[in-house]
JSON list of C-alpha atoms in Angstrom, two decimals:
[
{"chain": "A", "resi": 1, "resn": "UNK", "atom": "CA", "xyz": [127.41, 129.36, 93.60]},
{"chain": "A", "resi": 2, "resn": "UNK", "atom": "CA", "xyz": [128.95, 126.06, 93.21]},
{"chain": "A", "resi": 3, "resn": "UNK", "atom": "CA", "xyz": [126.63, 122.72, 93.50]},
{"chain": "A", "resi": 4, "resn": "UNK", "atom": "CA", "xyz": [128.91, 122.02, 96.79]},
{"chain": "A", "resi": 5, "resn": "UNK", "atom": "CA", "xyz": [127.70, 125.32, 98.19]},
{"chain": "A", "resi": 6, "resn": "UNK", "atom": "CA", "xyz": [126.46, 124.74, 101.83]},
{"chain": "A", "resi": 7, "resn": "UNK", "atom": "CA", "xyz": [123.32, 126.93, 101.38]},
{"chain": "A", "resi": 8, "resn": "UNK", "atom": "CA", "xyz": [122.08, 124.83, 98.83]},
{"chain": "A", "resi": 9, "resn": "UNK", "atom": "CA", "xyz": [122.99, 121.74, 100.09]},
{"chain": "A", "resi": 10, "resn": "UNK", "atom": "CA", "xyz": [120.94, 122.98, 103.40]},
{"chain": "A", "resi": 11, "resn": "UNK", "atom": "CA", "xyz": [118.23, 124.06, 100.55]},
{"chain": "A", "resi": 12, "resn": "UNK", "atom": "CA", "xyz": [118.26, 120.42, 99.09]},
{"chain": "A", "resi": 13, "resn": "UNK", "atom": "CA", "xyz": [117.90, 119.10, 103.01]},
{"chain": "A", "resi": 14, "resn": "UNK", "atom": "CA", "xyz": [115.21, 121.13, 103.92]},
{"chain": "A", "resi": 15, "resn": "UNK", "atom": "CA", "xyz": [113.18, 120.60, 100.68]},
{"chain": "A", "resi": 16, "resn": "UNK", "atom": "CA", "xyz": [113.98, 116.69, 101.18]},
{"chain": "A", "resi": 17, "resn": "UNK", "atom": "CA", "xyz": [112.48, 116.82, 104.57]},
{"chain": "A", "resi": 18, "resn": "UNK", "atom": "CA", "xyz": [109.25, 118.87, 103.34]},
{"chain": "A", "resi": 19, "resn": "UNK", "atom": "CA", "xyz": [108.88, 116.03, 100.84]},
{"chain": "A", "resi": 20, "resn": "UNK", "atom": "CA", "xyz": [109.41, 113.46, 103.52]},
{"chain": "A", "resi": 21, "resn": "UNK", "atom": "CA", "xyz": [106.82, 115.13, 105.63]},
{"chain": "A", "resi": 22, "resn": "UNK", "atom": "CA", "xyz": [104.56, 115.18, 102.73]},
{"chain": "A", "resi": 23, "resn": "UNK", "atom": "CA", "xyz": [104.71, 111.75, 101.52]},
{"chain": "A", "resi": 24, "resn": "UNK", "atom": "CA", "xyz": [104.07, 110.16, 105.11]},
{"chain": "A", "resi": 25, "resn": "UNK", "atom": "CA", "xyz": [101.19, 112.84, 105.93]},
{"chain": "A", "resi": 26, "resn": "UNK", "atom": "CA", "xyz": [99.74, 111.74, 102.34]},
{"chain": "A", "resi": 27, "resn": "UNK", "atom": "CA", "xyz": [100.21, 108.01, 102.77]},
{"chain": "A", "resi": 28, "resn": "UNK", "atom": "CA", "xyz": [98.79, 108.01, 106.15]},
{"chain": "A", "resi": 29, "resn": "UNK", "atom": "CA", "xyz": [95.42, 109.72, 105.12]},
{"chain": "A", "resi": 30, "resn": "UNK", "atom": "CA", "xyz": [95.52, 107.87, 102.35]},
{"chain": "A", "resi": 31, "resn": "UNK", "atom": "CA", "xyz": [95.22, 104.86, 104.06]},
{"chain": "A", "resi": 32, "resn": "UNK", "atom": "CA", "xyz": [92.75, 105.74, 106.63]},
{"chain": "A", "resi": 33, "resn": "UNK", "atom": "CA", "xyz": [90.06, 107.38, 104.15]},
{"chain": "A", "resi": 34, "resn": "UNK", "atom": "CA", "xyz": [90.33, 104.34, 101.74]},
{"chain": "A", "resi": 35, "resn": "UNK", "atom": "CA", "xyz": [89.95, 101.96, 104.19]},
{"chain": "A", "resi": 36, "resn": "UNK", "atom": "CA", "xyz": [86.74, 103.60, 106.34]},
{"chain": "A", "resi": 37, "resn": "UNK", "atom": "CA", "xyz": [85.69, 104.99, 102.80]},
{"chain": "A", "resi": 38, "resn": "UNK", "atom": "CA", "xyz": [86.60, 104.12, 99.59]},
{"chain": "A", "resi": 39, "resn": "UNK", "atom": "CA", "xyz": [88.28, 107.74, 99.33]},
{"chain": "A", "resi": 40, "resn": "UNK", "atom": "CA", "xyz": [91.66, 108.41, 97.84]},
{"chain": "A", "resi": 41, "resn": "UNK", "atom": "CA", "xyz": [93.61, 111.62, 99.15]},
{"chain": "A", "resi": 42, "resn": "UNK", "atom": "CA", "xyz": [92.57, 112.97, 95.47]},
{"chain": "A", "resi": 43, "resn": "UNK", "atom": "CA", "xyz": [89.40, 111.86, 95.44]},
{"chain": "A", "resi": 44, "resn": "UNK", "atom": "CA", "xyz": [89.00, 113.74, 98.63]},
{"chain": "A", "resi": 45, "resn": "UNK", "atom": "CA", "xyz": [90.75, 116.46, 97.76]},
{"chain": "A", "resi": 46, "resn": "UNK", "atom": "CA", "xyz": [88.66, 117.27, 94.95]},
{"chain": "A", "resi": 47, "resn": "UNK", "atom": "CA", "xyz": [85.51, 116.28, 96.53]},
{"chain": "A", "resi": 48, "resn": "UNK", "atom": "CA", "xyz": [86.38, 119.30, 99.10]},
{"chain": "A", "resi": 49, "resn": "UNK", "atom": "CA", "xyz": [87.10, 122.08, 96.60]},
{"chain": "A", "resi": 50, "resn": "UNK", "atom": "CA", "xyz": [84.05, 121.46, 94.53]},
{"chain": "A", "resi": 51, "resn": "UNK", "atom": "CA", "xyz": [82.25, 121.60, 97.81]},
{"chain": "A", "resi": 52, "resn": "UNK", "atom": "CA", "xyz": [83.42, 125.11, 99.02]},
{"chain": "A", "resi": 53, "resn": "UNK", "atom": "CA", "xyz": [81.86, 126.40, 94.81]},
{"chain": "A", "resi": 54, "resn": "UNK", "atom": "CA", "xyz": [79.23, 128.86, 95.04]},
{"chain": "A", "resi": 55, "resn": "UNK", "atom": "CA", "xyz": [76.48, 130.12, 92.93]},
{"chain": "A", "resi": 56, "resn": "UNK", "atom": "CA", "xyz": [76.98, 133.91, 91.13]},
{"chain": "A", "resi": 57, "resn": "UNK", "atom": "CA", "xyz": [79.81, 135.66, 90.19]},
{"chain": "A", "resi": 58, "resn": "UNK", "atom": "CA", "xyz": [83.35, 133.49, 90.27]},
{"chain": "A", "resi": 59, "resn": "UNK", "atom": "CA", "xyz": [81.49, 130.63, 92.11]},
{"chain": "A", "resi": 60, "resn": "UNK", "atom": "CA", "xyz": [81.87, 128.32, 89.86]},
{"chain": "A", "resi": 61, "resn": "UNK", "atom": "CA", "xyz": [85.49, 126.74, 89.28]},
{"chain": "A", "resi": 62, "resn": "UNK", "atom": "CA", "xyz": [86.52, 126.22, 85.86]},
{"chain": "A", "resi": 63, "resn": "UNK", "atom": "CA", "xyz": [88.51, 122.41, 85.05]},
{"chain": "A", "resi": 64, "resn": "UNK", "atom": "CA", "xyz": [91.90, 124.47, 85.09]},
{"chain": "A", "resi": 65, "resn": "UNK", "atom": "CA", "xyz": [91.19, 126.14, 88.58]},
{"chain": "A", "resi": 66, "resn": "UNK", "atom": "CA", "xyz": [90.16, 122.77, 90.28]},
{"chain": "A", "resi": 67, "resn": "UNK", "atom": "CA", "xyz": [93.24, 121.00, 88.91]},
{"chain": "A", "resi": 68, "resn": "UNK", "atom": "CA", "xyz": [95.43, 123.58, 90.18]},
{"chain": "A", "resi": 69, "resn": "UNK", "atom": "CA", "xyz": [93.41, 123.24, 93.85]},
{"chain": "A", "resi": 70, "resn": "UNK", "atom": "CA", "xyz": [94.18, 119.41, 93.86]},
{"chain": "A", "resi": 71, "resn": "UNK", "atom": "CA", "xyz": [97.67, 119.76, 92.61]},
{"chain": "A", "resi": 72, "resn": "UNK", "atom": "CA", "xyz": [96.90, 117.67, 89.21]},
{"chain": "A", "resi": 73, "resn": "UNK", "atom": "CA", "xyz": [96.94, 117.84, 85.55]},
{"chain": "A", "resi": 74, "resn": "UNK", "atom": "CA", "xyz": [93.97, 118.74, 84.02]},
{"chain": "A", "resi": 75, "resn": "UNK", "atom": "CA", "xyz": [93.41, 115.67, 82.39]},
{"chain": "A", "resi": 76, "resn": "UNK", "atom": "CA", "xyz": [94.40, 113.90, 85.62]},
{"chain": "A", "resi": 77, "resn": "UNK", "atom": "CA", "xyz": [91.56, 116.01, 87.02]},
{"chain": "A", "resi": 78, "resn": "UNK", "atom": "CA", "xyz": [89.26, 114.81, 84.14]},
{"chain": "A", "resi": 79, "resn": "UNK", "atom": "CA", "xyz": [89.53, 111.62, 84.27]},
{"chain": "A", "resi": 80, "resn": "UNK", "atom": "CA", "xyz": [88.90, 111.91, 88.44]},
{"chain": "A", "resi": 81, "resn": "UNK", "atom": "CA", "xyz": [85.74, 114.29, 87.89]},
{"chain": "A", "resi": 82, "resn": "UNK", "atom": "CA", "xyz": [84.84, 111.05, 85.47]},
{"chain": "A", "resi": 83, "resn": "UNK", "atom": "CA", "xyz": [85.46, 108.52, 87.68]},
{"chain": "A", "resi": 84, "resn": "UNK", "atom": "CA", "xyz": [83.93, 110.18, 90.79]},
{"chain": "A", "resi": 85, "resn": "UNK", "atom": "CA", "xyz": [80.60, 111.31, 88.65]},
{"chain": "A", "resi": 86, "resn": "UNK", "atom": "CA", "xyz": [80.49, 107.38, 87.71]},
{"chain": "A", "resi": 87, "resn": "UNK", "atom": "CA", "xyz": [80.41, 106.63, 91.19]},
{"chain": "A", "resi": 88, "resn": "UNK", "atom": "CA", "xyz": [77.22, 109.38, 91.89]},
{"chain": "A", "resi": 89, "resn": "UNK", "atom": "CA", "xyz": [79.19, 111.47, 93.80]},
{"chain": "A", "resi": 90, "resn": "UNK", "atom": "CA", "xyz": [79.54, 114.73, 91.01]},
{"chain": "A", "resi": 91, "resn": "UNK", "atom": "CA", "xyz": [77.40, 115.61, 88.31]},
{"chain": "A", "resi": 92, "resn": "UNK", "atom": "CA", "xyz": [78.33, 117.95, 85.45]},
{"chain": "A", "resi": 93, "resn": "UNK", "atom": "CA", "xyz": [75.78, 120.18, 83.63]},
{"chain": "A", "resi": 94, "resn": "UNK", "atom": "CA", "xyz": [75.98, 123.07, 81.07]},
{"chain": "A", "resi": 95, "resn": "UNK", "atom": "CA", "xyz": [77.55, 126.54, 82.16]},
{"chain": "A", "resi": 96, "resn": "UNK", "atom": "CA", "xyz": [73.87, 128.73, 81.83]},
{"chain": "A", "resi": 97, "resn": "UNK", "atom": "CA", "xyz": [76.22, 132.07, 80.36]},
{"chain": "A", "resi": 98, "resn": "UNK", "atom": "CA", "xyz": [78.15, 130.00, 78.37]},
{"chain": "A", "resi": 99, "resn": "UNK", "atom": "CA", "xyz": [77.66, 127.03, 76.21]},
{"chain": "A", "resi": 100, "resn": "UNK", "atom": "CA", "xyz": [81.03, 125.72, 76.26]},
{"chain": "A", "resi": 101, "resn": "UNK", "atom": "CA", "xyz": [81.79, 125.80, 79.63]},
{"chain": "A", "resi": 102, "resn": "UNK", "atom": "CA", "xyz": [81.00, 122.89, 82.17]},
{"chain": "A", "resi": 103, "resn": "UNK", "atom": "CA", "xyz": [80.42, 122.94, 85.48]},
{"chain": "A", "resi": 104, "resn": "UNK", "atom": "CA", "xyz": [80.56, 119.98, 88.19]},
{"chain": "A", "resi": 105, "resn": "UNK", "atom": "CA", "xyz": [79.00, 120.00, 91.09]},
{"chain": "A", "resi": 106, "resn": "UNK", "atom": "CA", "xyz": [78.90, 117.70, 94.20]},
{"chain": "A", "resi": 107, "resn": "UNK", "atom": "CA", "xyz": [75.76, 115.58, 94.57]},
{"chain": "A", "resi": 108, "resn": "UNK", "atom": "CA", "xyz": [73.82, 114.89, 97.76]},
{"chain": "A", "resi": 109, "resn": "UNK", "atom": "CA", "xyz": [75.89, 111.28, 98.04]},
{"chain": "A", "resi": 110, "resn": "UNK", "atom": "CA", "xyz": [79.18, 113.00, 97.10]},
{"chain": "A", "resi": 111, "resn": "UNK", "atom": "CA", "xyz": [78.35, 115.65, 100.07]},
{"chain": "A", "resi": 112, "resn": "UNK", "atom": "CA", "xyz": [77.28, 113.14, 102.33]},
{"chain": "A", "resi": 113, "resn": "UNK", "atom": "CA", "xyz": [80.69, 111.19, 102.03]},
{"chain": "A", "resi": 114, "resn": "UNK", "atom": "CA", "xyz": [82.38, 114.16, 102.16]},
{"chain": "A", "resi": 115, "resn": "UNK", "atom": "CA", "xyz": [81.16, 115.06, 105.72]},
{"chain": "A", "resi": 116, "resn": "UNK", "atom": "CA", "xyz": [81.78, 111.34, 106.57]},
{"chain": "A", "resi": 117, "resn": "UNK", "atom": "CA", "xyz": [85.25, 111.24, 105.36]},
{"chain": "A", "resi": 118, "resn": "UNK", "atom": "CA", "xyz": [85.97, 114.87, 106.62]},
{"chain": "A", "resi": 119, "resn": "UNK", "atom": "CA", "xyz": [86.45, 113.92, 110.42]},
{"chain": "A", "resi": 120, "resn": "UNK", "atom": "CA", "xyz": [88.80, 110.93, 109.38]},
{"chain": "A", "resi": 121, "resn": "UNK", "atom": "CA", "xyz": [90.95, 112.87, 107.23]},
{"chain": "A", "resi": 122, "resn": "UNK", "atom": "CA", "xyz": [91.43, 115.23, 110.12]},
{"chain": "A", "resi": 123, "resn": "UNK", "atom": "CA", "xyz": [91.94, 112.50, 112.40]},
{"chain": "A", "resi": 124, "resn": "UNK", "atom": "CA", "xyz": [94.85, 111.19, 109.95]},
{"chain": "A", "resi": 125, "resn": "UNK", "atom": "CA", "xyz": [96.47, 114.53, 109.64]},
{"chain": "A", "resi": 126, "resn": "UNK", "atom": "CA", "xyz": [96.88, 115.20, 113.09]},
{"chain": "A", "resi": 127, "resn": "UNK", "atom": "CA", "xyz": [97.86, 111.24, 113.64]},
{"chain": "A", "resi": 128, "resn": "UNK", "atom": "CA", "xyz": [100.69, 112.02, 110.78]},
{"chain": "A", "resi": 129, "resn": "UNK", "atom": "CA", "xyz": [101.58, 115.26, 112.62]},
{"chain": "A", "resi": 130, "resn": "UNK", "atom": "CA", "xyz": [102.21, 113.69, 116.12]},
{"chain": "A", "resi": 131, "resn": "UNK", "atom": "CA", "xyz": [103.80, 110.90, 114.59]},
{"chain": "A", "resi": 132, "resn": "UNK", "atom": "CA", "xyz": [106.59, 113.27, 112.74]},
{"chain": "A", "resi": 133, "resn": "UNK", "atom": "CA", "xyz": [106.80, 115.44, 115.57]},
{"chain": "A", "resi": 134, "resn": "UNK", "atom": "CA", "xyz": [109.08, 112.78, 117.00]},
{"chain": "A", "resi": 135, "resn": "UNK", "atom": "CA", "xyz": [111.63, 113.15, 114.26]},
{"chain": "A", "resi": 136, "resn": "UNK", "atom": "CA", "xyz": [114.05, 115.81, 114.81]},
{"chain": "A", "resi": 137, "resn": "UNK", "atom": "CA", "xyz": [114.79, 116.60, 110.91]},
{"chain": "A", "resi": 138, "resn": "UNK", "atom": "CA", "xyz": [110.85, 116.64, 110.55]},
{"chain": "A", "resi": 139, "resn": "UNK", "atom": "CA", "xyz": [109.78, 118.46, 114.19]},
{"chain": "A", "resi": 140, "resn": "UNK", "atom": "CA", "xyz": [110.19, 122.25, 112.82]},
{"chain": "A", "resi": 141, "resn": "UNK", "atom": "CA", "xyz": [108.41, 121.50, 109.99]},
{"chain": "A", "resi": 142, "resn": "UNK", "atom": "CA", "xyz": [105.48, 120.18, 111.91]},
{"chain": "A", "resi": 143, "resn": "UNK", "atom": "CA", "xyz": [105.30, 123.25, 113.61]},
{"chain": "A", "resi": 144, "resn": "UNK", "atom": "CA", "xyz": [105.43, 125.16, 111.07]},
{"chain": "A", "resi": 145, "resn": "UNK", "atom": "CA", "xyz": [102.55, 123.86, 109.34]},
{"chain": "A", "resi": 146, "resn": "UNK", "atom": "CA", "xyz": [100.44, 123.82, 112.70]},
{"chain": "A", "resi": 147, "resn": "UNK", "atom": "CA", "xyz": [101.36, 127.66, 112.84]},
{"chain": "A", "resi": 148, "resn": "UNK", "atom": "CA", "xyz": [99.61, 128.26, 109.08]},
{"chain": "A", "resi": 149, "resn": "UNK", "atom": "CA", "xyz": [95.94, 127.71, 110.77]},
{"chain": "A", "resi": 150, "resn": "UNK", "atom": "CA", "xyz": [96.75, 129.92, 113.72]},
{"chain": "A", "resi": 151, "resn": "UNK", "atom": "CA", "xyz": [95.91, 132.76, 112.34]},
{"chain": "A", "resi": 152, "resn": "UNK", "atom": "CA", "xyz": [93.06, 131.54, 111.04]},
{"chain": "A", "resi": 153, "resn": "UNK", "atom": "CA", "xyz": [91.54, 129.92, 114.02]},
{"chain": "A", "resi": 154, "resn": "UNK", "atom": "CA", "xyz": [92.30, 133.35, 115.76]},
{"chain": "A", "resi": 155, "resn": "UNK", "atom": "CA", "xyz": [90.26, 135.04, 113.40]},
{"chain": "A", "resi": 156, "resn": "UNK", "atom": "CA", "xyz": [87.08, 132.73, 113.56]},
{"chain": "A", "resi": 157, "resn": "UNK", "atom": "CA", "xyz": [87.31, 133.04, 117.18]},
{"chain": "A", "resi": 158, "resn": "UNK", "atom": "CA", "xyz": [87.10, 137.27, 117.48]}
]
């Protein structure tokens, strides 16, 4: 293959487009959560994941695990956990089986925001959705993304 070879110039396209569609969804929830509540995407993001942690076996996500969730380094995800425990909204304690693990866990205030912020983000998404629904280059990848909970919603519906 040659770097003029049409199927990876249409590979290049399409990936440009799924960045495209990523940076405006991003930037548009971005915008909404900081300005109704002092959320970033991340913040969010991270916020979310910790939420959905359970007590007993594998509830518990290590540092590595919730970096990889939120699509950060882990000392990207450090700092955050830092910042957002700071703020009230985590707290970290000992791992009980293991010394030199740490856990982090979502507070009462850091739960509360979260259900506050939780309807806005959705709001946003499907805002950023409609919006590049109207581009042509962007339209199939809408739909494909609103055809990844389909499934889903089936299956919390039977």
């Amino acid at each position: 293959m040659s770097a003029t070879d049409p199927a990876l110039t249409s590979l290049s396209q399409g990936w440009c487009a799924l960045s495209l569609l990523h940076g405006k969804i991003e930037a548009h929830i971005e915008r909404a959560l900081e300005a109704n509540h002092g959320l970033s995407v991340r913040e969010f993001s991270l916020l979310d994941v910790l939420s959905r942690q359970h007590d007993g076996e594998g509830g518990h996500l290590q540092m590595k695990q919730v970096a990889d969730a939120v699509v950060l380094s882990q000392s990207a995800t450090t700092r955050l956990v830092t910042r957002l425990e700071d703020r009230g909204l985590l707290s970290r304690y000992l791992c009980p089986t293991d010394r030199r693990g740490i856990y982090t866990n979502v507070s009462e205030a850091g739960l509360r925001l979260l259900a506050e912020a939780r309807p806005t983000n959705d709001s946003a998404l499907r805002e950023a959705l409609d919006q590049a629904a109207k581009n042509p280059e962007l339209a199939p990848l809408v739909k494909a993304v609103e055809e990844l909970g389909v499934p889903a919603q089936r299956a919390a519906t039977a």
